Each structure stands twice: as structure tokens, then as C-alpha cells.
Amino acid sequence: MKEENGVMRNLLIDMVENETSLSQTTHMSKVDKARAENSRRLRRREIFGEAIFTLQRTQNTQSTAPYLKIRG
């Protein structure tokens, strides 16, 4: 569980950095700005995909966990 928390924390940090990356640049041409916005949009999709994968993996682990316990 600690590993998943760390992964989600890193994904949130990546998301914040990604969203603020464009605001830190001052003077850009329209072409460069469009390229940067497209890159930011693609990275946002990657981050969401990674978060969904992590959540699904965590959910699958939790749903099978009761069956992994040794009873007796």
C-alpha cells in the first residue's frame, strides 16, 4: 500500500508541475505556444492513464487479498 501511495504522490506532483510549466514561460511564438500546449495535454493524458492503472491495480490487489490469507 505504501508503494501505491508513493506512486500517486509522484503522479500528483507531476500533474502540478505539468500544469504550471506553461505559465512559467513568458515570451513564446504562437507556434511554440501551441506546441507546448499540445505537449502539456499529452502529458496530462499520460498522467491520468498512469493514475488509473495504479488505482485498478490497487483495487485488484485488495479484492483478491482475502483469498490469499491462510485460514486455520
PDB file of N, CA, C, O and CB in Angstrom:
ATOM      1  N   MET A   1       0.819  -1.183   0.000  1.00  0.00           N
ATOM      2  CA  MET A   1       0.000   0.000   0.000  1.00  0.00           C
ATOM      3  C   MET A   1       0.873   1.261   0.000  1.00  0.00           C
ATOM      4  O   MET A   1       0.518   2.267  -0.615  1.00  0.00           O
ATOM      5  CB  MET A   1      -0.937  -0.010   1.203  1.00  0.00           C
ATOM      6  N   LYS A   2       2.013   1.198   0.692  1.00  0.00           N
ATOM      7  CA  LYS A   2       2.903   2.358   0.724  1.00  0.00           C
ATOM      8  C   LYS A   2       3.430   2.674  -0.669  1.00  0.00           C
ATOM      9  O   LYS A   2       3.601   3.839  -1.028  1.00  0.00           O
ATOM     10  CB  LYS A   2       4.072   2.114   1.687  1.00  0.00           C
ATOM     11  N   GLU A   3       3.685   1.633  -1.448  1.00  0.00           N
ATOM     12  CA  GLU A   3       4.188   1.846  -2.802  1.00  0.00           C
ATOM     13  C   GLU A   3       3.163   2.597  -3.648  1.00  0.00           C
ATOM     14  O   GLU A   3       3.519   3.525  -4.374  1.00  0.00           O
ATOM     15  CB  GLU A   3       4.539   0.503  -3.461  1.00  0.00           C
ATOM     16  N   GLU A   4       1.890   2.200  -3.556  1.00  0.00           N
ATOM     17  CA  GLU A   4       0.840   2.869  -4.320  1.00  0.00           C
ATOM     18  C   GLU A   4       0.681   4.323  -3.880  1.00  0.00           C
ATOM     19  O   GLU A   4       0.464   5.208  -4.708  1.00  0.00           O
ATOM     20  CB  GLU A   4      -0.488   2.124  -4.164  1.00  0.00           C
ATOM     21  N   ASN A   5       0.790   4.563  -2.582  1.00  0.00           N
ATOM     22  CA  ASN A   5       0.709   5.944  -2.085  1.00  0.00           C
ATOM     23  C   ASN A   5       1.847   6.790  -2.646  1.00  0.00           C
ATOM     24  O   ASN A   5       1.641   7.944  -3.019  1.00  0.00           O
ATOM     25  CB  ASN A   5       0.745   5.968  -0.544  1.00  0.00           C
ATOM     26  N   GLY A   6       3.027   6.225  -2.704  1.00  0.00           N
ATOM     27  CA  GLY A   6       4.171   6.938  -3.264  1.00  0.00           C
ATOM     28  C   GLY A   6       3.997   7.220  -4.751  1.00  0.00           C
ATOM     29  O   GLY A   6       4.336   8.299  -5.238  1.00  0.00           O
ATOM     30  N   VAL A   7       3.464   6.236  -5.459  1.00  0.00           N
ATOM     31  CA  VAL A   7       3.232   6.412  -6.898  1.00  0.00           C
ATOM     32  C   VAL A   7       2.211   7.526  -7.116  1.00  0.00           C
ATOM     33  O   VAL A   7       2.423   8.406  -7.950  1.00  0.00           O
ATOM     34  CB  VAL A   7       2.740   5.082  -7.551  1.00  0.00           C
ATOM     35  N   MET A   8       1.105   7.494  -6.372  1.00  0.00           N
ATOM     36  CA  MET A   8       0.070   8.515  -6.528  1.00  0.00           C
ATOM     37  C   MET A   8       0.609   9.894  -6.145  1.00  0.00           C
ATOM     38  O   MET A   8       0.273  10.888  -6.790  1.00  0.00           O
ATOM     39  CB  MET A   8      -1.162   8.167  -5.673  1.00  0.00           C
ATOM     40  N   ARG A   9       1.427   9.963  -5.118  1.00  0.00           N
ATOM     41  CA  ARG A   9       2.036  11.239  -4.718  1.00  0.00           C
ATOM     42  C   ARG A   9       2.889  11.799  -5.852  1.00  0.00           C
ATOM     43  O   ARG A   9       2.808  12.984  -6.175  1.00  0.00           O
ATOM     44  CB  ARG A   9       2.893  11.059  -3.442  1.00  0.00           C
ATOM     45  N   ASN A  10       3.701  10.943  -6.447  1.00  0.00           N
ATOM     46  CA  ASN A  10       4.549  11.381  -7.561  1.00  0.00           C
ATOM     47  C   ASN A  10       3.723  11.820  -8.765  1.00  0.00           C
ATOM     48  O   ASN A  10       4.076  12.780  -9.451  1.00  0.00           O
ATOM     49  CB  ASN A  10       5.500  10.262  -7.970  1.00  0.00           C
ATOM     50  N   LEU A  11       2.619  11.111  -9.020  1.00  0.00           N
ATOM     51  CA  LEU A  11       1.753  11.496 -10.127  1.00  0.00           C
ATOM     52  C   LEU A  11       1.117  12.863  -9.881  1.00  0.00           C
ATOM     53  O   LEU A  11       0.994  13.667 -10.805  1.00  0.00           O
ATOM     54  CB  LEU A  11       0.670  10.441 -10.341  1.00  0.00           C
ATOM     55  N   LEU A  12       0.715  13.123  -8.646  1.00  0.00           N
ATOM     56  CA  LEU A  12       0.147  14.439  -8.324  1.00  0.00           C
ATOM     57  C   LEU A  12       1.185  15.542  -8.492  1.00  0.00           C
ATOM     58  O   LEU A  12       0.877  16.618  -9.005  1.00  0.00           O
ATOM     59  CB  LEU A  12      -0.399  14.449  -6.889  1.00  0.00           C
ATOM     60  N   ILE A  13       2.396  15.278  -8.066  1.00  0.00           N
ATOM     61  CA  ILE A  13       3.477  16.256  -8.247  1.00  0.00           C
ATOM     62  C   ILE A  13       3.717  16.500  -9.738  1.00  0.00           C
ATOM     63  O   ILE A  13       3.869  17.644 -10.167  1.00  0.00           O
ATOM     64  CB  ILE A  13       4.785  15.767  -7.560  1.00  0.00           C
ATOM     65  N   ASP A  14       3.750  15.422 -10.524  1.00  0.00           N
ATOM     66  CA  ASP A  14       3.922  15.562 -11.975  1.00  0.00           C
ATOM     67  C   ASP A  14       2.796  16.393 -12.584  1.00  0.00           C
ATOM     68  O   ASP A  14       3.029  17.218 -13.467  1.00  0.00           O
ATOM     69  CB  ASP A  14       3.976  14.179 -12.645  1.00  0.00           C
ATOM     70  N   MET A  15       1.572  16.167 -12.103  1.00  0.00           N
ATOM     71  CA  MET A  15       0.431  16.894 -12.646  1.00  0.00           C
ATOM     72  C   MET A  15       0.547  18.389 -12.355  1.00  0.00           C
ATOM     73  O   MET A  15       0.303  19.217 -13.233  1.00  0.00           O
ATOM     74  CB  MET A  15      -0.877  16.343 -12.069  1.00  0.00           C
ATOM     75  N   VAL A  16       0.915  18.729 -11.133  1.00  0.00           N
ATOM     76  CA  VAL A  16       1.066  20.140 -10.770  1.00  0.00           C
ATOM     77  C   VAL A  16       2.177  20.784 -11.588  1.00  0.00           C
ATOM     78  O   VAL A  16       2.008  21.886 -12.110  1.00  0.00           O
ATOM     79  CB  VAL A  16       1.360  20.285  -9.266  1.00  0.00           C
ATOM     80  N   GLU A  17       3.309  20.101 -11.698  1.00  0.00           N
ATOM     81  CA  GLU A  17       4.412  20.635 -12.494  1.00  0.00           C
ATOM     82  C   GLU A  17       4.014  20.795 -13.957  1.00  0.00           C
ATOM     83  O   GLU A  17       4.389  21.775 -14.602  1.00  0.00           O
ATOM     84  CB  GLU A  17       5.633  19.728 -12.382  1.00  0.00           C
ATOM     85  N   ASN A  18       3.261  19.840 -14.476  1.00  0.00           N
ATOM     86  CA  ASN A  18       2.828  19.897 -15.867  1.00  0.00           C
ATOM     87  C   ASN A  18       1.897  21.088 -16.100  1.00  0.00           C
ATOM     88  O   ASN A  18       2.024  21.787 -17.105  1.00  0.00           O
ATOM     89  CB  ASN A  18       2.128  18.590 -16.263  1.00  0.00           C
ATOM     90  N   GLU A  19       0.975  21.317 -15.187  1.00  0.00           N
ATOM     91  CA  GLU A  19       0.005  22.393 -15.370  1.00  0.00           C
ATOM     92  C   GLU A  19       0.634  23.768 -15.204  1.00  0.00           C
ATOM     93  O   GLU A  19       0.161  24.733 -15.804  1.00  0.00           O
ATOM     94  CB  GLU A  19      -1.135  22.234 -14.392  1.00  0.00           C
ATOM     95  N   THR A  20       1.678  23.876 -14.412  1.00  0.00           N
ATOM     96  CA  THR A  20       2.316  25.177 -14.209  1.00  0.00           C
ATOM     97  C   THR A  20       3.463  25.426 -15.179  1.00  0.00           C
ATOM     98  O   THR A  20       4.004  26.531 -15.218  1.00  0.00           O
ATOM     99  CB  THR A  20       2.823  25.285 -12.792  1.00  0.00           C
ATOM    100  N   SER A  21       3.840  24.430 -15.953  1.00  0.00           N
ATOM    101  CA  SER A  21       5.006  24.576 -16.835  1.00  0.00           C
ATOM    102  C   SER A  21       4.801  25.664 -17.883  1.00  0.00           C
ATOM    103  O   SER A  21       5.743  26.390 -18.202  1.00  0.00           O
ATOM    104  CB  SER A  21       5.310  23.253 -17.525  1.00  0.00           C
ATOM    105  N   LEU A  22       3.621  25.789 -18.414  1.00  0.00           N
ATOM    106  CA  LEU A  22       3.366  26.771 -19.458  1.00  0.00           C
ATOM    107  C   LEU A  22       3.298  28.186 -18.908  1.00  0.00           C
ATOM    108  O   LEU A  22       3.667  29.137 -19.597  1.00  0.00           O
ATOM    109  CB  LEU A  22       2.081  26.441 -20.178  1.00  0.00           C
ATOM    110  N   SER A  23       2.837  28.334 -17.689  1.00  0.00           N
ATOM    111  CA  SER A  23       2.705  29.667 -17.118  1.00  0.00           C
ATOM    112  C   SER A  23       4.057  30.283 -16.762  1.00  0.00           C
ATOM    113  O   SER A  23       4.154  31.498 -16.591  1.00  0.00           O
ATOM    114  CB  SER A  23       1.829  29.613 -15.889  1.00  0.00           C
ATOM    115  N   GLN A  24       5.090  29.467 -16.651  1.00  0.00           N
ATOM    116  CA  GLN A  24       6.413  29.979 -16.293  1.00  0.00           C
ATOM    117  C   GLN A  24       7.139  30.581 -17.485  1.00  0.00           C
ATOM    118  O   GLN A  24       8.076  31.361 -17.311  1.00  0.00           O
ATOM    119  CB  GLN A  24       7.254  28.874 -15.693  1.00  0.00           C
ATOM    120  N   THR A  25       6.724  30.232 -18.676  1.00  0.00           N
ATOM    121  CA  THR A  25       7.370  30.788 -19.865  1.00  0.00           C
ATOM    122  C   THR A  25       6.714  32.116 -20.208  1.00  0.00           C
ATOM    123  O   THR A  25       5.493  32.243 -20.122  1.00  0.00           O
ATOM    124  CB  THR A  25       7.282  29.803 -21.068  1.00  0.00           C
ATOM    125  N   THR A  26       7.498  33.090 -20.589  1.00  0.00           N
ATOM    126  CA  THR A  26       6.961  34.423 -20.818  1.00  0.00           C
ATOM    127  C   THR A  26       6.701  34.697 -22.281  1.00  0.00           C
ATOM    128  O   THR A  26       5.545  34.826 -22.685  1.00  0.00           O
ATOM    129  CB  THR A  26       7.897  35.454 -20.273  1.00  0.00           C
ATOM    130  N   HIS A  27       7.718  34.788 -23.066  1.00  0.00           N
ATOM    131  CA  HIS A  27       7.564  35.162 -24.466  1.00  0.00           C
ATOM    132  C   HIS A  27       7.711  33.933 -25.354  1.00  0.00           C
ATOM    133  O   HIS A  27       8.767  33.304 -25.413  1.00  0.00           O
ATOM    134  CB  HIS A  27       8.594  36.240 -24.861  1.00  0.00           C
ATOM    135  N   MET A  28       6.605  33.608 -26.050  1.00  0.00           N
ATOM    136  CA  MET A  28       6.625  32.464 -26.953  1.00  0.00           C
ATOM    137  C   MET A  28       5.871  32.845 -28.223  1.00  0.00           C
ATOM    138  O   MET A  28       4.914  33.619 -28.192  1.00  0.00           O
ATOM    139  CB  MET A  28       5.999  31.197 -26.281  1.00  0.00           C
ATOM    140  N   SER A  29       6.319  32.290 -29.322  1.00  0.00           N
ATOM    141  CA  SER A  29       5.567  32.484 -30.568  1.00  0.00           C
ATOM    142  C   SER A  29       4.291  31.647 -30.494  1.00  0.00           C
ATOM    143  O   SER A  29       4.157  30.776 -29.635  1.00  0.00           O
ATOM    144  CB  SER A  29       6.430  32.089 -31.827  1.00  0.00           C
ATOM    145  N   LYS A  30       3.364  31.921 -31.397  1.00  0.00           N
ATOM    146  CA  LYS A  30       2.111  31.167 -31.418  1.00  0.00           C
ATOM    147  C   LYS A  30       2.365  29.691 -31.690  1.00  0.00           C
ATOM    148  O   LYS A  30       1.700  28.825 -31.121  1.00  0.00           O
ATOM    149  CB  LYS A  30       1.159  31.738 -32.471  1.00  0.00           C
ATOM    150  N   VAL A  31       3.321  29.412 -32.554  1.00  0.00           N
ATOM    151  CA  VAL A  31       3.647  28.026 -32.886  1.00  0.00           C
ATOM    152  C   VAL A  31       4.232  27.315 -31.667  1.00  0.00           C
ATOM    153  O   VAL A  31       3.837  26.194 -31.347  1.00  0.00           O
ATOM    154  CB  VAL A  31       4.639  27.967 -34.070  1.00  0.00           C
ATOM    155  N   ASP A  32       5.168  27.968 -30.992  1.00  0.00           N
ATOM    156  CA  ASP A  32       5.769  27.373 -29.799  1.00  0.00           C
ATOM    157  C   ASP A  32       4.739  27.188 -28.694  1.00  0.00           C
ATOM    158  O   ASP A  32       4.747  26.174 -27.996  1.00  0.00           O
ATOM    159  CB  ASP A  32       6.921  28.237 -29.296  1.00  0.00           C
ATOM    160  N   LYS A  33       3.858  28.160 -28.537  1.00  0.00           N
ATOM    161  CA  LYS A  33       2.825  28.061 -27.511  1.00  0.00           C
ATOM    162  C   LYS A  33       1.877  26.908 -27.819  1.00  0.00           C
ATOM    163  O   LYS A  33       1.506  26.159 -26.916  1.00  0.00           O
ATOM    164  CB  LYS A  33       2.044  29.381 -27.400  1.00  0.00           C
ATOM    165  N   ALA A  34       1.481  26.756 -29.074  1.00  0.00           N
ATOM    166  CA  ALA A  34       0.607  25.646 -29.468  1.00  0.00           C
ATOM    167  C   ALA A  34       1.295  24.305 -29.236  1.00  0.00           C
ATOM    168  O   ALA A  34       0.669  23.356 -28.765  1.00  0.00           O
ATOM    169  CB  ALA A  34       0.195  25.781 -30.945  1.00  0.00           C
ATOM    170  N   ARG A  35       2.580  24.227 -29.567  1.00  0.00           N
ATOM    171  CA  ARG A  35       3.349  23.004 -29.348  1.00  0.00           C
ATOM    172  C   ARG A  35       3.441  22.680 -27.855  1.00  0.00           C
ATOM    173  O   ARG A  35       3.305  21.523 -27.459  1.00  0.00           O
ATOM    174  CB  ARG A  35       4.758  23.141 -29.951  1.00  0.00           C
ATOM    175  N   ALA A  36       3.671  23.695 -27.036  1.00  0.00           N
ATOM    176  CA  ALA A  36       3.758  23.491 -25.597  1.00  0.00           C
ATOM    177  C   ALA A  36       2.415  23.052 -25.012  1.00  0.00           C
ATOM    178  O   ALA A  36       2.370  22.183 -24.141  1.00  0.00           O
ATOM    179  CB  ALA A  36       4.235  24.769 -24.913  1.00  0.00           C
ATOM    180  N   GLU A  37       1.328  23.649 -25.488  1.00  0.00           N
ATOM    181  CA  GLU A  37       0.002  23.257 -25.006  1.00  0.00           C
ATOM    182  C   GLU A  37      -0.325  21.824 -25.406  1.00  0.00           C
ATOM    183  O   GLU A  37      -0.909  21.076 -24.622  1.00  0.00           O
ATOM    184  CB  GLU A  37      -1.069  24.210 -25.547  1.00  0.00           C
ATOM    185  N   ASN A  38       0.046  21.443 -26.613  1.00  0.00           N
ATOM    186  CA  ASN A  38      -0.178  20.076 -27.058  1.00  0.00           C
ATOM    187  C   ASN A  38       0.647  19.088 -26.227  1.00  0.00           C
ATOM    188  O   ASN A  38       0.154  18.028 -25.841  1.00  0.00           O
ATOM    189  CB  ASN A  38       0.167  19.938 -28.546  1.00  0.00           C
ATOM    190  N   SER A  39       1.873  19.436 -25.963  1.00  0.00           N
ATOM    191  CA  SER A  39       2.731  18.588 -25.138  1.00  0.00           C
ATOM    192  C   SER A  39       2.166  18.448 -23.732  1.00  0.00           C
ATOM    193  O   SER A  39       2.178  17.361 -23.155  1.00  0.00           O
ATOM    194  CB  SER A  39       4.153  19.156 -25.080  1.00  0.00           C
ATOM    195  N   ARG A  40       1.672  19.549 -23.186  1.00  0.00           N
ATOM    196  CA  ARG A  40       1.089  19.521 -21.837  1.00  0.00           C
ATOM    197  C   ARG A  40      -0.165  18.641 -21.827  1.00  0.00           C
ATOM    198  O   ARG A  40      -0.387  17.879 -20.886  1.00  0.00           O
ATOM    199  CB  ARG A  40       0.744  20.963 -21.355  1.00  0.00           C
ATOM    200  N   ARG A  41      -0.973  18.750 -22.869  1.00  0.00           N
ATOM    201  CA  ARG A  41      -2.197  17.944 -22.963  1.00  0.00           C
ATOM    202  C   ARG A  41      -1.858  16.458 -23.042  1.00  0.00           C
ATOM    203  O   ARG A  41      -2.507  15.642 -22.387  1.00  0.00           O
ATOM    204  CB  ARG A  41      -3.032  18.363 -24.192  1.00  0.00           C
ATOM    205  N   LEU A  42      -0.852  16.098 -23.833  1.00  0.00           N
ATOM    206  CA  LEU A  42      -0.438  14.701 -23.946  1.00  0.00           C
ATOM    207  C   LEU A  42       0.096  14.175 -22.620  1.00  0.00           C
ATOM    208  O   LEU A  42      -0.208  13.051 -22.222  1.00  0.00           O
ATOM    209  CB  LEU A  42       0.623  14.547 -25.035  1.00  0.00           C
ATOM    210  N   ARG A  43       0.892  14.994 -21.939  1.00  0.00           N
ATOM    211  CA  ARG A  43       1.433  14.568 -20.644  1.00  0.00           C
ATOM    212  C   ARG A  43       0.313  14.392 -19.623  1.00  0.00           C
ATOM    213  O   ARG A  43       0.354  13.473 -18.805  1.00  0.00           O
ATOM    214  CB  ARG A  43       2.467  15.588 -20.126  1.00  0.00           C
ATOM    215  N   ARG A  44      -0.694  15.277 -19.671  1.00  0.00           N
ATOM    216  CA  ARG A  44      -1.838  15.150 -18.762  1.00  0.00           C
ATOM    217  C   ARG A  44      -2.528  13.802 -18.974  1.00  0.00           C
ATOM    218  O   ARG A  44      -2.891  13.128 -18.010  1.00  0.00           O
ATOM    219  CB  ARG A  44      -2.844  16.314 -18.979  1.00  0.00           C
ATOM    220  N   ARG A  45      -2.708  13.414 -20.230  1.00  0.00           N
ATOM    221  CA  ARG A  45      -3.333  12.120 -20.536  1.00  0.00           C
ATOM    222  C   ARG A  45      -2.489  10.962 -20.019  1.00  0.00           C
ATOM    223  O   ARG A  45      -3.024   9.988 -19.490  1.00  0.00           O
ATOM    224  CB  ARG A  45      -3.548  11.974 -22.047  1.00  0.00           C
ATOM    225  N   GLU A  46      -1.173  11.066 -20.171  1.00  0.00           N
ATOM    226  CA  GLU A  46      -0.277  10.026 -19.659  1.00  0.00           C
ATOM    227  C   GLU A  46      -0.396   9.901 -18.148  1.00  0.00           C
ATOM    228  O   GLU A  46      -0.460   8.794 -17.613  1.00  0.00           O
ATOM    229  CB  GLU A  46       1.175  10.329 -20.048  1.00  0.00           C
ATOM    230  N   ILE A  47      -0.427  11.035 -17.465  1.00  0.00           N
ATOM    231  CA  ILE A  47      -0.516  11.029 -16.002  1.00  0.00           C
ATOM    232  C   ILE A  47      -1.836  10.396 -15.562  1.00  0.00           C
ATOM    233  O   ILE A  47      -1.853   9.562 -14.657  1.00  0.00           O
ATOM    234  CB  ILE A  47      -0.391  12.470 -15.438  1.00  0.00           C
ATOM    235  N   PHE A  48      -2.937  10.789 -16.198  1.00  0.00           N
ATOM    236  CA  PHE A  48      -4.224  10.196 -15.848  1.00  0.00           C
ATOM    237  C   PHE A  48      -4.232   8.697 -16.122  1.00  0.00           C
ATOM    238  O   PHE A  48      -4.777   7.925 -15.334  1.00  0.00           O
ATOM    239  CB  PHE A  48      -5.351  10.876 -16.623  1.00  0.00           C
ATOM    240  N   GLY A  49      -3.636   8.287 -17.221  1.00  0.00           N
ATOM    241  CA  GLY A  49      -3.551   6.860 -17.528  1.00  0.00           C
ATOM    242  C   GLY A  49      -2.765   6.100 -16.478  1.00  0.00           C
ATOM    243  O   GLY A  49      -3.165   5.011 -16.066  1.00  0.00           O
ATOM    244  N   GLU A  50      -1.650   6.668 -16.042  1.00  0.00           N
ATOM    245  CA  GLU A  50      -0.847   6.036 -15.003  1.00  0.00           C
ATOM    246  C   GLU A  50      -1.621   5.966 -13.690  1.00  0.00           C
ATOM    247  O   GLU A  50      -1.534   4.965 -12.979  1.00  0.00           O
ATOM    248  CB  GLU A  50       0.467   6.798 -14.805  1.00  0.00           C
ATOM    249  N   ALA A  51      -2.375   7.011 -13.357  1.00  0.00           N
ATOM    250  CA  ALA A  51      -3.161   7.022 -12.128  1.00  0.00           C
ATOM    251  C   ALA A  51      -4.263   5.968 -12.183  1.00  0.00           C
ATOM    252  O   ALA A  51      -4.496   5.260 -11.203  1.00  0.00           O
ATOM    253  CB  ALA A  51      -3.767   8.412 -11.891  1.00  0.00           C
ATOM    254  N   ILE A  52      -4.933   5.863 -13.314  1.00  0.00           N
ATOM    255  CA  ILE A  52      -5.988   4.856 -13.466  1.00  0.00           C
ATOM    256  C   ILE A  52      -5.410   3.459 -13.342  1.00  0.00           C
ATOM    257  O   ILE A  52      -5.992   2.605 -12.673  1.00  0.00           O
ATOM    258  CB  ILE A  52      -6.705   5.015 -14.818  1.00  0.00           C
ATOM    259  N   PHE A  53      -4.282   3.217 -13.973  1.00  0.00           N
ATOM    260  CA  PHE A  53      -3.630   1.913 -13.880  1.00  0.00           C
ATOM    261  C   PHE A  53      -3.282   1.582 -12.426  1.00  0.00           C
ATOM    262  O   PHE A  53      -3.513   0.462 -11.970  1.00  0.00           O
ATOM    263  CB  PHE A  53      -2.360   1.886 -14.752  1.00  0.00           C
ATOM    264  N   THR A  54      -2.730   2.550 -11.706  1.00  0.00           N
ATOM    265  CA  THR A  54      -2.362   2.335 -10.306  1.00  0.00           C
ATOM    266  C   THR A  54      -3.590   2.032  -9.464  1.00  0.00           C
ATOM    267  O   THR A  54      -3.564   1.120  -8.637  1.00  0.00           O
ATOM    268  CB  THR A  54      -1.631   3.560  -9.747  1.00  0.00           C
ATOM    269  N   LEU A  55      -4.664   2.785  -9.664  1.00  0.00           N
ATOM    270  CA  LEU A  55      -5.887   2.552  -8.899  1.00  0.00           C
ATOM    271  C   LEU A  55      -6.496   1.186  -9.220  1.00  0.00           C
ATOM    272  O   LEU A  55      -6.965   0.492  -8.318  1.00  0.00           O
ATOM    273  CB  LEU A  55      -6.904   3.658  -9.182  1.00  0.00           C
ATOM    274  N   GLN A  56      -6.491   0.803 -10.477  1.00  0.00           N
ATOM    275  CA  GLN A  56      -7.029  -0.503 -10.847  1.00  0.00           C
ATOM    276  C   GLN A  56      -6.188  -1.628 -10.256  1.00  0.00           C
ATOM    277  O   GLN A  56      -6.725  -2.627  -9.778  1.00  0.00           O
ATOM    278  CB  GLN A  56      -7.098  -0.642 -12.371  1.00  0.00           C
ATOM    279  N   ARG A  57      -4.898  -1.466 -10.291  1.00  0.00           N
ATOM    280  CA  ARG A  57      -4.005  -2.481  -9.715  1.00  0.00           C
ATOM    281  C   ARG A  57      -4.229  -2.597  -8.215  1.00  0.00           C
ATOM    282  O   ARG A  57      -4.250  -3.700  -7.668  1.00  0.00           O
ATOM    283  CB  ARG A  57      -2.528  -2.138 -10.006  1.00  0.00           C
ATOM    284  N   THR A  58      -4.398  -1.455  -7.551  1.00  0.00           N
ATOM    285  CA  THR A  58      -4.660  -1.454  -6.109  1.00  0.00           C
ATOM    286  C   THR A  58      -5.996  -2.112  -5.810  1.00  0.00           C
ATOM    287  O   THR A  58      -6.105  -2.896  -4.867  1.00  0.00           O
ATOM    288  CB  THR A  58      -4.639  -0.021  -5.553  1.00  0.00           C
ATOM    289  N   GLN A  59      -7.012  -1.801  -6.603  1.00  0.00           N
ATOM    290  CA  GLN A  59      -8.336  -2.376  -6.400  1.00  0.00           C
ATOM    291  C   GLN A  59      -8.304  -3.890  -6.604  1.00  0.00           C
ATOM    292  O   GLN A  59      -8.911  -4.633  -5.832  1.00  0.00           O
ATOM    293  CB  GLN A  59      -9.352  -1.729  -7.354  1.00  0.00           C
ATOM    294  N   ASN A  60      -7.603  -4.348  -7.634  1.00  0.00           N
ATOM    295  CA  ASN A  60      -7.498  -5.786  -7.884  1.00  0.00           C
ATOM    296  C   ASN A  60      -6.764  -6.485  -6.762  1.00  0.00           C
ATOM    297  O   ASN A  60      -7.139  -7.595  -6.385  1.00  0.00           O
ATOM    298  CB  ASN A  60      -6.794  -6.050  -9.205  1.00  0.00           C
ATOM    299  N   THR A  61      -5.741  -5.875  -6.222  1.00  0.00           N
ATOM    300  CA  THR A  61      -4.979  -6.449  -5.116  1.00  0.00           C
ATOM    301  C   THR A  61      -5.854  -6.561  -3.880  1.00  0.00           C
ATOM    302  O   THR A  61      -5.826  -7.573  -3.180  1.00  0.00           O
ATOM    303  CB  THR A  61      -3.732  -5.602  -4.814  1.00  0.00           C
ATOM    304  N   GLN A  62      -6.631  -5.519  -3.611  1.00  0.00           N
ATOM    305  CA  GLN A  62      -7.489  -5.523  -2.426  1.00  0.00           C
ATOM    306  C   GLN A  62      -8.619  -6.532  -2.554  1.00  0.00           C
ATOM    307  O   GLN A  62      -9.007  -7.142  -1.558  1.00  0.00           O
ATOM    308  CB  GLN A  62      -8.061  -4.136  -2.185  1.00  0.00           C
ATOM    309  N   SER A  63      -9.158  -6.724  -3.754  1.00  0.00           N
ATOM    310  CA  SER A  63     -10.274  -7.653  -3.925  1.00  0.00           C
ATOM    311  C   SER A  63      -9.827  -9.107  -3.823  1.00  0.00           C
ATOM    312  O   SER A  63     -10.626  -9.967  -3.453  1.00  0.00           O
ATOM    313  CB  SER A  63     -10.951  -7.417  -5.264  1.00  0.00           C
ATOM    314  N   THR A  64      -8.569  -9.399  -4.143  1.00  0.00           N
ATOM    315  CA  THR A  64      -8.080 -10.779  -4.044  1.00  0.00           C
ATOM    316  C   THR A  64      -7.370 -11.046  -2.725  1.00  0.00           C
ATOM    317  O   THR A  64      -7.051 -12.196  -2.427  1.00  0.00           O
ATOM    318  CB  THR A  64      -7.141 -11.084  -5.195  1.00  0.00           C
ATOM    319  N   ALA A  65      -7.119 -10.027  -1.938  1.00  0.00           N
ATOM    320  CA  ALA A  65      -6.373 -10.187  -0.689  1.00  0.00           C
ATOM    321  C   ALA A  65      -7.044 -11.147   0.294  1.00  0.00           C
ATOM    322  O   ALA A  65      -6.333 -11.951   0.898  1.00  0.00           O
ATOM    323  CB  ALA A  65      -6.192  -8.843  -0.031  1.00  0.00           C
ATOM    324  N   PRO A  66      -8.364 -11.119   0.497  1.00  0.00           N
ATOM    325  CA  PRO A  66      -8.954 -12.046   1.464  1.00  0.00           C
ATOM    326  C   PRO A  66      -8.739 -13.505   1.091  1.00  0.00           C
ATOM    327  O   PRO A  66      -8.701 -14.361   1.976  1.00  0.00           O
ATOM    328  CB  PRO A  66     -10.430 -11.777   1.598  1.00  0.00           C
ATOM    329  N   TYR A  67      -8.599 -13.807  -0.171  1.00  0.00           N
ATOM    330  CA  TYR A  67      -8.414 -15.183  -0.609  1.00  0.00           C
ATOM    331  C   TYR A  67      -6.965 -15.645  -0.460  1.00  0.00           C
ATOM    332  O   TYR A  67      -6.676 -16.837  -0.559  1.00  0.00           O
ATOM    333  CB  TYR A  67      -8.856 -15.329  -2.050  1.00  0.00           C
ATOM    334  N   LEU A  68      -6.068 -14.707  -0.225  1.00  0.00           N
ATOM    335  CA  LEU A  68      -4.668 -15.064  -0.084  1.00  0.00           C
ATOM    336  C   LEU A  68      -4.300 -15.422   1.352  1.00  0.00           C
ATOM    337  O   LEU A  68      -3.223 -15.964   1.600  1.00  0.00           O
ATOM    338  CB  LEU A  68      -3.802 -13.932  -0.563  1.00  0.00           C
ATOM    339  N   LYS A  69      -5.183 -15.122   2.291  1.00  0.00           N
ATOM    340  CA  LYS A  69      -4.879 -15.393   3.682  1.00  0.00           C
ATOM    341  C   LYS A  69      -5.027 -16.896   3.970  1.00  0.00           C
ATOM    342  O   LYS A  69      -5.919 -17.565   3.448  1.00  0.00           O
ATOM    343  CB  LYS A  69      -5.801 -14.563   4.606  1.00  0.00           C
ATOM    344  N   ILE A  70      -4.135 -17.390   4.803  1.00  0.00           N
ATOM    345  CA  ILE A  70      -4.194 -18.794   5.217  1.00  0.00           C
ATOM    346  C   ILE A  70      -5.105 -18.873   6.440  1.00  0.00           C
ATOM    347  O   ILE A  70      -4.881 -18.203   7.448  1.00  0.00           O
ATOM    348  CB  ILE A  70      -2.753 -19.370   5.534  1.00  0.00           C
ATOM    349  N   ARG A  71      -6.111 -19.687   6.328  1.00  0.00           N
ATOM    350  CA  ARG A  71      -7.058 -19.819   7.442  1.00  0.00           C
ATOM    351  C   ARG A  71      -6.835 -21.168   8.109  1.00  0.00           C
ATOM    352  O   ARG A  71      -6.470 -22.157   7.474  1.00  0.00           O
ATOM    353  CB  ARG A  71      -8.542 -19.677   6.952  1.00  0.00           C
ATOM    354  N   GLY A  72      -7.064 -21.164   9.380  1.00  0.00           N
ATOM    355  CA  GLY A  72      -6.944 -22.461  10.011  1.00  0.00           C
ATOM    356  C   GLY A  72      -6.598 -22.315  11.389  1.00  0.00           C
ATOM    357  O   GLY A  72      -6.450 -23.312  12.097  1.00  0.00           O
TER     358      GLY A  72
END
